Amino acid sequence: MSKGRIFSGMQPSGKFHLGNYLGALENWVKLQNEYECIFAIVDWHALTSQYEDTGGIQESIHNMALDWLSGGLDPERNIIFVQSQVKEHAELHLLLSMITPLSWLERVPTYKDKLQQLGDIGKEINTYGFLGYPELMTADIILYKADTVPVGEDQIPHVELTREIVRRFNSIYPPVFPEPQVKLSKAPYVPGIDGRKMSKSYGNEIPYAAPPDELRARARLMITDPQRVRKHDPGNPDVCTVYTFHKLFNQAATAGIAAQCRSAEVGCVDCKKQLAERMVEELSVIHARRAELAAHPVKVREILAYGAERARKLAAATMEEVRAAMNL
Ligand code: AMP
Ligand code: TRP
């Protein structure tokens, strides 16, 4: 029995890393058993900050599809598609823009933050499209009348805005949309090799598609307890990045590993080796699936086209209702 309908999306910007996998994708793979799920590679959203550099976007979309499928998202059970292949997202975005007060968009906290952040590094995104980022996200969600939106904490203000826009639409016109709810993924906070949040903007990431030798090299570079200088010093696993990864990849062994660290029985070099081998083991299954799919790009395109076709049917039905409600 399905608990409801989920919509979520990710921007095809750059390389997928273990933060994306453990923090988001792994959760989606679980949700596909409980909900009717629609997942979009949101390429129009990527344009809001990367409009100048679109040369690599098709490759990024293809890679993201490989990442999702190899990670276990089932293209039959879920609808998996590329946002720009379903034009109804643009139509609904336009219609919603008519009823959305400018001040609602301007006060979204991520708006000013990111404008400033990117402005500081000389990137000009003071555009109409960037201001409308959460408006487009609203269109994504409500086009499918999704009731549940699994996202990270940073996206809460966007879904809050979605709810406000829905209430406004439903009060001006005959009601069409349900108010969606955020479903905070119990996503682990995944640190990068330097201990800060894993992010490609810090250069501390472990690529999801990294081959075994790269995984081993990244594990060797992880920071450990800074107080533990020599092997026979007792360590504190609670402040160690390697231990955090043991918890993510090596759940069954964590109690033993923590004890061996505290008693200085096992040194950091060996502890990192153990971790690397566990990561290689778990990811090699995914990498084999990924390589097999990568050898069949036509099949991947067909999967995305099939998803878009199914998405379009749902989207077209909603747009009929929207046009009728608005007398268009
Ligand atoms: P981004 O790469 O920022 O577009 O994020 C895509 C998805 O991965 C979002 O759902 C994030 O919440 C999740 N994510 C990214 N980095 C991390 C991290 N270091 N830890 C946990 N989740 C992450
Ligand atoms: N803004 C989301 C992010 O950066 C991606 C996204 C676009 C999304 N449209 C969505 C997420 C709709 C959930 C629902 O992570």
XYZ file of C-alpha atoms in Angstrom, residues 10-245:
236
model
C 18.420 17.046 -7.911
C 20.404 19.416 -10.059
C 22.699 17.781 -12.595
C 25.587 19.989 -11.570
C 28.935 18.287 -11.471
C 29.999 15.044 -9.944
C 27.911 12.923 -7.624
C 29.721 12.188 -4.364
C 29.214 10.000 -1.320
C 27.429 12.872 0.470
C 24.781 12.831 -2.273
C 24.571 9.045 -2.185
C 24.429 8.505 1.579
C 22.605 11.776 2.287
C 19.909 11.594 -0.378
C 19.894 8.758 -2.903
C 20.072 5.911 -0.400
C 16.993 7.359 1.268
C 15.111 7.597 -2.045
C 15.885 3.963 -2.732
C 14.155 3.062 0.548
C 11.195 5.341 -0.125
C 10.474 3.702 -3.473
C 9.104 0.711 -1.546
C 6.594 2.769 0.413
C 5.474 5.615 -1.847
C 4.585 6.321 -5.431
C 7.724 8.252 -6.381
C 8.576 10.790 -9.049
C 12.220 11.854 -9.295
C 13.457 14.532 -11.672
C 16.879 15.585 -12.853
C 16.166 19.302 -12.678
C 18.241 20.764 -15.505
C 16.321 24.066 -15.636
C 17.203 24.615 -11.990
C 20.861 24.118 -12.848
C 20.551 26.975 -15.365
C 19.547 29.425 -12.638
C 23.169 29.630 -11.553
C 24.988 28.130 -14.544
C 23.368 29.805 -17.502
C 26.712 30.872 -18.941
C 28.207 27.445 -19.042
C 25.801 24.900 -20.520
C 28.328 22.931 -22.565
C 28.535 20.003 -20.146
C 24.892 19.781 -19.160
C 23.927 16.764 -21.295
C 26.855 14.815 -19.931
C 25.925 15.779 -16.372
C 22.329 14.647 -16.946
C 23.507 11.331 -18.345
C 25.905 10.817 -15.441
C 23.223 11.603 -12.902
C 20.916 9.057 -14.529
C 23.713 6.463 -14.271
C 24.274 7.378 -10.615
C 20.598 7.061 -9.726
C 19.972 3.836 -11.607
C 23.132 2.117 -10.410
C 22.333 3.223 -6.846
C 19.103 1.246 -6.997
C 16.313 3.544 -8.217
C 13.948 1.386 -10.204
C 12.709 3.063 -13.425
C 9.591 0.907 -13.535
C 8.398 1.439 -10.008
C 9.327 5.150 -10.055
C 8.942 7.846 -12.645
C 12.470 9.055 -13.409
C 12.815 11.875 -15.922
C 14.514 15.104 -16.971
C 12.620 18.261 -16.035
C 13.092 20.051 -19.375
C 11.472 17.127 -21.218
C 8.123 17.936 -19.599
C 7.194 21.439 -20.752
C 4.244 21.654 -18.355
C 6.756 22.596 -15.635
C 7.395 25.837 -17.528
C 3.723 26.555 -18.124
C 2.807 26.088 -14.476
C 5.837 28.123 -13.392
C 4.607 30.983 -15.573
C 1.035 30.844 -14.273
C 2.179 30.672 -10.648
C 4.443 33.669 -11.219
C 1.316 35.756 -11.864
C -0.013 35.210 -8.342
C 3.238 35.181 -6.348
C 4.099 38.453 -4.608
C 7.664 39.503 -5.311
C 8.303 39.960 -1.588
C 7.655 36.248 -0.951
C 10.494 35.313 -3.275
C 12.830 38.042 -2.038
C 12.542 36.938 1.571
C 13.447 33.266 0.956
C 16.643 32.925 3.047
C 18.571 30.916 0.461
C 18.017 33.700 -2.094
C 20.074 36.494 -0.517
C 22.621 34.024 0.899
C 23.434 32.427 -2.417
C 23.324 35.734 -4.296
C 25.951 37.062 -1.910
C 28.006 33.838 -1.910
C 28.193 33.649 -5.688
C 28.577 37.416 -6.023
C 31.671 37.174 -3.823
C 33.297 34.797 -6.284
C 32.395 37.071 -9.184
C 29.365 35.156 -10.456
C 26.457 37.334 -11.552
C 23.148 35.640 -10.790
C 21.001 38.657 -10.076
C 18.492 37.384 -12.604
C 14.758 36.896 -12.848
C 15.288 33.150 -13.224
C 17.373 32.848 -10.081
C 14.811 34.775 -8.033
C 12.236 32.328 -9.385
C 14.189 29.224 -8.307
C 11.668 28.277 -5.579
C 8.790 29.166 -7.900
C 10.049 26.555 -10.372
C 10.492 24.088 -7.527
C 6.874 24.776 -6.513
C 5.733 24.006 -10.055
C 7.746 20.737 -10.000
C 6.060 19.538 -6.833
C 2.456 20.559 -7.365
C 2.304 19.626 -11.049
C 2.108 16.044 -9.768
C 0.007 16.923 -6.698
C 2.767 15.360 -4.625
C 1.922 15.326 -0.925
C 5.408 14.473 0.341
C 8.753 16.041 -0.523
C 11.886 14.321 0.810
C 14.653 16.914 1.022
C 17.456 18.095 3.261
C 17.004 20.814 5.866
C 18.265 23.544 3.556
C 15.198 23.073 1.331
C 12.566 23.608 4.063
C 11.998 27.313 3.244
C 11.330 26.364 -0.384
C 8.631 23.850 0.524
C 7.180 26.373 2.994
C 6.865 28.814 0.087
C 5.264 26.077 -2.014
C 2.582 25.704 0.655
C 1.931 29.448 0.666
C 1.624 29.568 -3.105
C -0.763 26.593 -3.023
C -2.943 28.333 -0.430
C -2.990 31.484 -2.515
C -3.884 29.609 -5.711
C -6.624 27.639 -3.969
C -8.132 30.799 -2.487
C -8.145 32.849 -5.707
C -9.357 30.039 -8.000
C -11.305 26.847 -7.441
C -8.874 24.692 -5.420
C -6.678 22.330 -7.431
C -3.599 21.549 -5.331
C -2.915 19.759 -2.048
C -0.388 21.333 0.351
C 2.766 19.214 0.296
C 4.737 18.271 3.417
C 8.476 18.081 3.858
C 9.835 14.681 4.745
C 13.201 15.300 6.334
C 15.393 12.451 5.338
C 17.097 10.947 8.342
C 20.095 11.591 6.174
C 23.386 11.301 7.909
C 25.565 14.369 7.808
C 28.354 13.102 5.606
C 31.723 14.702 6.284
C 34.374 15.162 3.641
C 37.926 13.912 4.070
C 38.812 17.146 5.928
C 35.941 16.727 8.407
C 33.795 19.582 7.030
C 30.529 18.799 5.247
C 31.289 16.860 2.077
C 30.841 19.269 -0.812
C 32.423 19.664 -4.192
C 32.944 23.357 -3.450
C 35.391 22.391 -0.666
C 37.267 19.825 -2.758
C 36.881 17.349 0.121
C 34.566 14.941 -1.631
C 34.809 11.248 -2.391
C 33.353 10.713 -5.863
C 30.629 8.090 -5.970
C 32.161 6.632 -9.108
C 35.738 6.572 -7.703
C 37.616 3.367 -8.611
C 39.102 1.248 -5.762
C 42.531 2.914 -5.792
C 41.010 6.359 -5.560
C 38.775 5.225 -2.673
C 41.849 3.913 -0.862
C 43.770 7.131 -1.507
C 40.871 9.298 -0.279
C 40.537 7.153 2.874
C 44.287 7.607 3.570
C 43.800 11.394 3.470
C 40.915 11.479 5.969
C 41.577 13.444 9.109
C 41.506 11.543 12.380
C 41.550 12.565 16.039
C 44.116 15.419 16.045
C 45.094 14.565 19.646
C 46.195 11.097 18.600
C 49.703 11.767 17.375
C 51.388 8.381 17.795
C 49.988 4.924 17.271
C 50.105 4.048 20.982
C 48.200 7.208 21.992
C 44.588 6.365 22.808
C 42.178 7.962 20.308
C 38.711 9.438 20.463
C 36.572 7.935 17.660
C 33.807 10.496 18.244
C 35.904 13.240 16.646
C 37.344 11.060 13.870
C 36.161 11.250 10.246
C 37.310 7.694 9.566
C 35.086 6.464 12.385
C 32.115 8.406 10.993
C 32.615 6.515 7.728
